[in-house]
Short mmCIF file of C-alpha atoms and ligand atoms in Angstrom, two decimals:
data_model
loop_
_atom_site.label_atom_id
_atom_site.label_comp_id
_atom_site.label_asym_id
_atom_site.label_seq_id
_atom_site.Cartn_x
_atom_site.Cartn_y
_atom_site.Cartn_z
CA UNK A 7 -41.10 -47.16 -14.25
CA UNK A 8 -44.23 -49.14 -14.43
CA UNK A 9 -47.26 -48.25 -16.85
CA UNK A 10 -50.98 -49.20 -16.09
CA UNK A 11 -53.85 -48.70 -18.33
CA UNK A 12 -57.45 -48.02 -17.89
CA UNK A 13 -60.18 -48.13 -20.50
CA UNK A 14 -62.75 -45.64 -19.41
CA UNK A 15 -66.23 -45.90 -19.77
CA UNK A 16 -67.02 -42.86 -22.05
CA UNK A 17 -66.23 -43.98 -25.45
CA UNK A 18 -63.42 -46.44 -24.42
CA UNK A 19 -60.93 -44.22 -24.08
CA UNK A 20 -57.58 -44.79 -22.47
CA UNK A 21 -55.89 -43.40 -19.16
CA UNK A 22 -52.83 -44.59 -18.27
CA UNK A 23 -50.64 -44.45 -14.64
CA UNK A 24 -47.04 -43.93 -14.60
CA UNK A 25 -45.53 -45.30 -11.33
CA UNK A 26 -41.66 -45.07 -10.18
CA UNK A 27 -40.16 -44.78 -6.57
CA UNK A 28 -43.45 -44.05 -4.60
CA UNK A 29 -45.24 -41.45 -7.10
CA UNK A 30 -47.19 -41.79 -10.05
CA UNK A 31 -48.43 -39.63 -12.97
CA UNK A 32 -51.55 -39.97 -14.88
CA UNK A 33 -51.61 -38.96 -19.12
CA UNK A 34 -55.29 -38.80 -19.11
CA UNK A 35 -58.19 -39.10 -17.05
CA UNK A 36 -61.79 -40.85 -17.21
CA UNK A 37 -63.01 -42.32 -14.73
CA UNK A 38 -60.84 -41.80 -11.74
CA UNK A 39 -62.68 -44.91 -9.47
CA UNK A 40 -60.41 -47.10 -11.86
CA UNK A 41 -57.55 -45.29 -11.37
CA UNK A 42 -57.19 -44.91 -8.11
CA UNK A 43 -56.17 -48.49 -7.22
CA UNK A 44 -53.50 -48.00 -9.74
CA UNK A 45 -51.81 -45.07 -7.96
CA UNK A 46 -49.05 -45.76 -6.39
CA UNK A 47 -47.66 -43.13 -3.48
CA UNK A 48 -47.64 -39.88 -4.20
CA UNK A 49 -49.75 -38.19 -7.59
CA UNK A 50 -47.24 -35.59 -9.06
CA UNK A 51 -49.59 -34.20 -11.79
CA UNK A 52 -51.68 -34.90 -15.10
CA UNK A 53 -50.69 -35.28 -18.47
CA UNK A 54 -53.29 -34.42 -21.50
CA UNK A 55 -53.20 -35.71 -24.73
CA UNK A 56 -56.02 -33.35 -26.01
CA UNK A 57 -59.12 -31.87 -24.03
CA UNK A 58 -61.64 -33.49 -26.03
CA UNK A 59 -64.20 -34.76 -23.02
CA UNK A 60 -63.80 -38.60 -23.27
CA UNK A 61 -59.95 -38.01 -22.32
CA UNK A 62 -60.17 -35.31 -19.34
CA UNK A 63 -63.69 -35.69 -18.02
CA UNK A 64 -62.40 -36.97 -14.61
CA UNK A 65 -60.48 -34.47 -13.73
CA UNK A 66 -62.88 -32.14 -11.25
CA UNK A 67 -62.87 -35.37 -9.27
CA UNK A 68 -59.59 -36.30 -9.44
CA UNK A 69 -58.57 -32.78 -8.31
CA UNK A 70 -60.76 -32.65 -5.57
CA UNK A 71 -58.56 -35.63 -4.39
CA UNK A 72 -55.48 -34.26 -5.20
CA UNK A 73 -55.79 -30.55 -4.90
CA UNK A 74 -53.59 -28.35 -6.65
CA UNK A 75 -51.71 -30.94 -8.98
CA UNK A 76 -50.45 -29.81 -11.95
CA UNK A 77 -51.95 -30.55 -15.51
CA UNK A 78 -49.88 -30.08 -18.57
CA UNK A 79 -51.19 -29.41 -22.01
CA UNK A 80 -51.09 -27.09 -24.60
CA UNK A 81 -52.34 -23.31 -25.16
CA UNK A 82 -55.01 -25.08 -26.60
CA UNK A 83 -55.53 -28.01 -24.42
CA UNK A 84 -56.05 -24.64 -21.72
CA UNK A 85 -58.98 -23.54 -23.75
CA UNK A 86 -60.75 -27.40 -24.36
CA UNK A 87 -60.23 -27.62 -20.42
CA UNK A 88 -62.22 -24.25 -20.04
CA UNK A 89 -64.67 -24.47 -22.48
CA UNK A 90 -67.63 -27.05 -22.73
CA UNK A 91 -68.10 -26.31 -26.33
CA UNK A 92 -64.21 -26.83 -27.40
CA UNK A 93 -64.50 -30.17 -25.45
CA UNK A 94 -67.89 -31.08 -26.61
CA UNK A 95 -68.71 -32.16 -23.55
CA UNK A 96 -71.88 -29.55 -24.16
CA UNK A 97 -73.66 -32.43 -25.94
CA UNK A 98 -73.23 -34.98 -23.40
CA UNK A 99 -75.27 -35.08 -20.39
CA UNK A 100 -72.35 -33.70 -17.98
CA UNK A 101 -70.75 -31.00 -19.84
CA UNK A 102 -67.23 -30.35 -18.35
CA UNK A 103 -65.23 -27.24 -17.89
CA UNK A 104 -62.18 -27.05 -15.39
CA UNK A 105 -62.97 -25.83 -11.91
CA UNK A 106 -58.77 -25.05 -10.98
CA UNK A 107 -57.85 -23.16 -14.05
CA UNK A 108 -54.75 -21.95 -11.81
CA UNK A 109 -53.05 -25.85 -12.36
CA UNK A 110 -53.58 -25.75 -15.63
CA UNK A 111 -49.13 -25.72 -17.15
CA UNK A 112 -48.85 -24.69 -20.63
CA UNK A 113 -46.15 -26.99 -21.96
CA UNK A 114 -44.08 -26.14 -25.27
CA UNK A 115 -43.76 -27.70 -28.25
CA UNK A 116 -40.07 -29.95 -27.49
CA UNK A 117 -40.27 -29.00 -23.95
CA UNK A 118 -39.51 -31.25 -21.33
CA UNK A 119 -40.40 -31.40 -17.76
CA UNK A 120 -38.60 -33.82 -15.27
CA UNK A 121 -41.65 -37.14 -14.00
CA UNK A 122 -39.28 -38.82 -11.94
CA UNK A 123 -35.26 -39.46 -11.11
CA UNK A 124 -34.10 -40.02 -14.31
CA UNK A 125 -37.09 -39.96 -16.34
CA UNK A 126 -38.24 -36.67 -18.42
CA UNK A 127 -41.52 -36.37 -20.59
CA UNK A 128 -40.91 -34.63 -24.03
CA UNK A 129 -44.10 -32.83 -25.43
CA UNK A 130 -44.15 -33.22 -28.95
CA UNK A 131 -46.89 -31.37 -30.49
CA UNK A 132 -49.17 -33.40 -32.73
CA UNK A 133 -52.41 -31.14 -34.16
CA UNK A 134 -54.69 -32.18 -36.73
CA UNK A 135 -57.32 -34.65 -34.76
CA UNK A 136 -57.57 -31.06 -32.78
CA UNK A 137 -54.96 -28.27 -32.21
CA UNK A 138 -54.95 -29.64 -28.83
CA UNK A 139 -53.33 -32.87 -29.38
CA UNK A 140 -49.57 -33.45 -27.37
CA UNK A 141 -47.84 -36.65 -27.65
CA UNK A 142 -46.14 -36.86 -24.78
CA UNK A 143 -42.64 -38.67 -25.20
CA UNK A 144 -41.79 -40.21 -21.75
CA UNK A 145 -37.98 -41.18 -21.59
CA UNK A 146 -36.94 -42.89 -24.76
CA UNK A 147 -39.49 -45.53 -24.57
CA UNK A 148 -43.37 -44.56 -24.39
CA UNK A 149 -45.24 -42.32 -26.46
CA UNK A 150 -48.85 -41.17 -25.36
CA UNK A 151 -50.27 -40.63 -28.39
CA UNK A 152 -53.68 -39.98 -27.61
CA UNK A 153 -55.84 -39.96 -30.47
CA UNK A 154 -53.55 -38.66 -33.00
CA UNK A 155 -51.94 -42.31 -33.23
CA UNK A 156 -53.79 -45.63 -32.43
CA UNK A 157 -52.03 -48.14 -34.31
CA UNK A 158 -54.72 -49.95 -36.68
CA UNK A 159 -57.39 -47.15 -36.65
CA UNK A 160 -57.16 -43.82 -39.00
CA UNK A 161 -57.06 -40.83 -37.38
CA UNK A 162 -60.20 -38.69 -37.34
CA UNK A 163 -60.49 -35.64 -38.39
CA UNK A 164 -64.03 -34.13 -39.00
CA UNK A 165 -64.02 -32.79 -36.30
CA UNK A 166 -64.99 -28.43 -36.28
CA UNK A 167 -61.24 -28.25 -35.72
CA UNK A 168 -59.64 -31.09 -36.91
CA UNK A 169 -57.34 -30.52 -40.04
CA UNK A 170 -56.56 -33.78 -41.92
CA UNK A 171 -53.29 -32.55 -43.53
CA UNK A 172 -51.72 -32.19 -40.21
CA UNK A 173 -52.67 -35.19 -39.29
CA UNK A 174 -51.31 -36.77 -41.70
CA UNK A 175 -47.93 -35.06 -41.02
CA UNK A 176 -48.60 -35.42 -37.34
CA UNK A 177 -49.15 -39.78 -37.78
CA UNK A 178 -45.81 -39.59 -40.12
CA UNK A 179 -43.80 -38.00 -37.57
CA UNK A 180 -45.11 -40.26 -34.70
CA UNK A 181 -44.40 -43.41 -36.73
CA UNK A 182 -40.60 -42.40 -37.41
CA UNK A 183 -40.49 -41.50 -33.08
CA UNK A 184 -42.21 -45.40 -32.72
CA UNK A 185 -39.35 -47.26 -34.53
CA UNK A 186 -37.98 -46.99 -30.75
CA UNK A 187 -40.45 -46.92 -28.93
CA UNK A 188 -44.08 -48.32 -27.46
CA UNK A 189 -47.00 -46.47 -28.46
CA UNK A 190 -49.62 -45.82 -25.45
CA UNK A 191 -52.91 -44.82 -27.62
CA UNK A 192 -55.75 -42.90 -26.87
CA UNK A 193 -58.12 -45.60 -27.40
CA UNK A 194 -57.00 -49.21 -27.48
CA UNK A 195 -55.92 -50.57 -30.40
CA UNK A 196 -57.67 -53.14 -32.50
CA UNK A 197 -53.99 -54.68 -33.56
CA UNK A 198 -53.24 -55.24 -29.92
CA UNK A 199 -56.56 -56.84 -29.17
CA UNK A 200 -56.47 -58.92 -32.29
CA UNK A 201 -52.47 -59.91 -30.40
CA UNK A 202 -54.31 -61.12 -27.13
ZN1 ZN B 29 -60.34 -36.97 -29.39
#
């Protein structure tokens, strides 16, 4: 499995492409012009780390291009991706809410769903930065973390729905799941660009 990543241009934020065997997924999605290139064969489906608007405002487009493609989040994540006030996209210039509700897949907490031969994702429910938040645990060696974990940064939580205590718990219990494995954040890092 191979792992791209895109910085987006709404607030940075980070996409990323999973490719294996002629078919990609995508945890994430901005600006879909820069992910296209990346995607290789076949797009099985979406990943969301939470439906705040930075991390799933390309996904009318990116649809459109892939109709009926599933996208996995939580009971949650469903209402951000159908609401423009739960995804704040109201107060941007293109608020976003979900044309396909019908792809939307309601993953549970410790559930796992089969990517690709051999590989499963894990959703591992992370709330505090927003109910919403799913890290999504992709074989033994990735974690999505979204914006519940970027290594360096402290997780924020005023938002209307944030709640700092389960962050807190939430950025514990990612850090024990990193000792073996990469962390793919939501945002990049400023300890990896301080590594470059
Ligand atoms: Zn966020």
């Amino acid at each position: 499995m191979e792992i791209w990543q895109v910085v987006n241009t709404v607030f940075n934020s980070c996409s990323y492409v999973l490719t294996q065997d002629g078919a990609s997924w995508i945890v994430d999605c901005g600006d879909v012009d820069l992910l296209l290139p990346l995607i290789g064969g076949r797009l099985k489906g979406v990943m969301i780390t939470h439906s705040h608007f930075d991390h799933i405002y390309g996904l009318n487009h990116l649809l459109s291009l892939f109709p009926g493609i599933p996208v996995l989040t939580n009971e949650y994540g469903r209402e951000g991706l159908l609401s423009d006030k739960l995804n704040f996209s109201r107060y941007h210039e293109t608020p976003f809410i979900l044309d396909t509700p019908e792809v939307i897949r309601i993953v549970d907490d410790c559930e796992c769903v089969n990517l690709f031969d051999g590989v499963d994702v894990q959703a591992i429910y992370t709330p505090g930065h927003s109910p919403c938040c799913v890290t999504w645990k992709v074989g033994e060696e990735a974690l999505f973390t979204g914006d519940s974990f970027i290594p360096g940064l402290k997780t924020v939580t005023n938002f209307p729905h944030s709640d700092r205590r389960q962050a807190q718990l939430s950025r514990e219990y990612i850090l024990q799941l990193a000792e073996h494995a990469v962390i793919y954040p939501g945002h990049p890092s400023p300890i990896e660009s301080e590594n470059e």
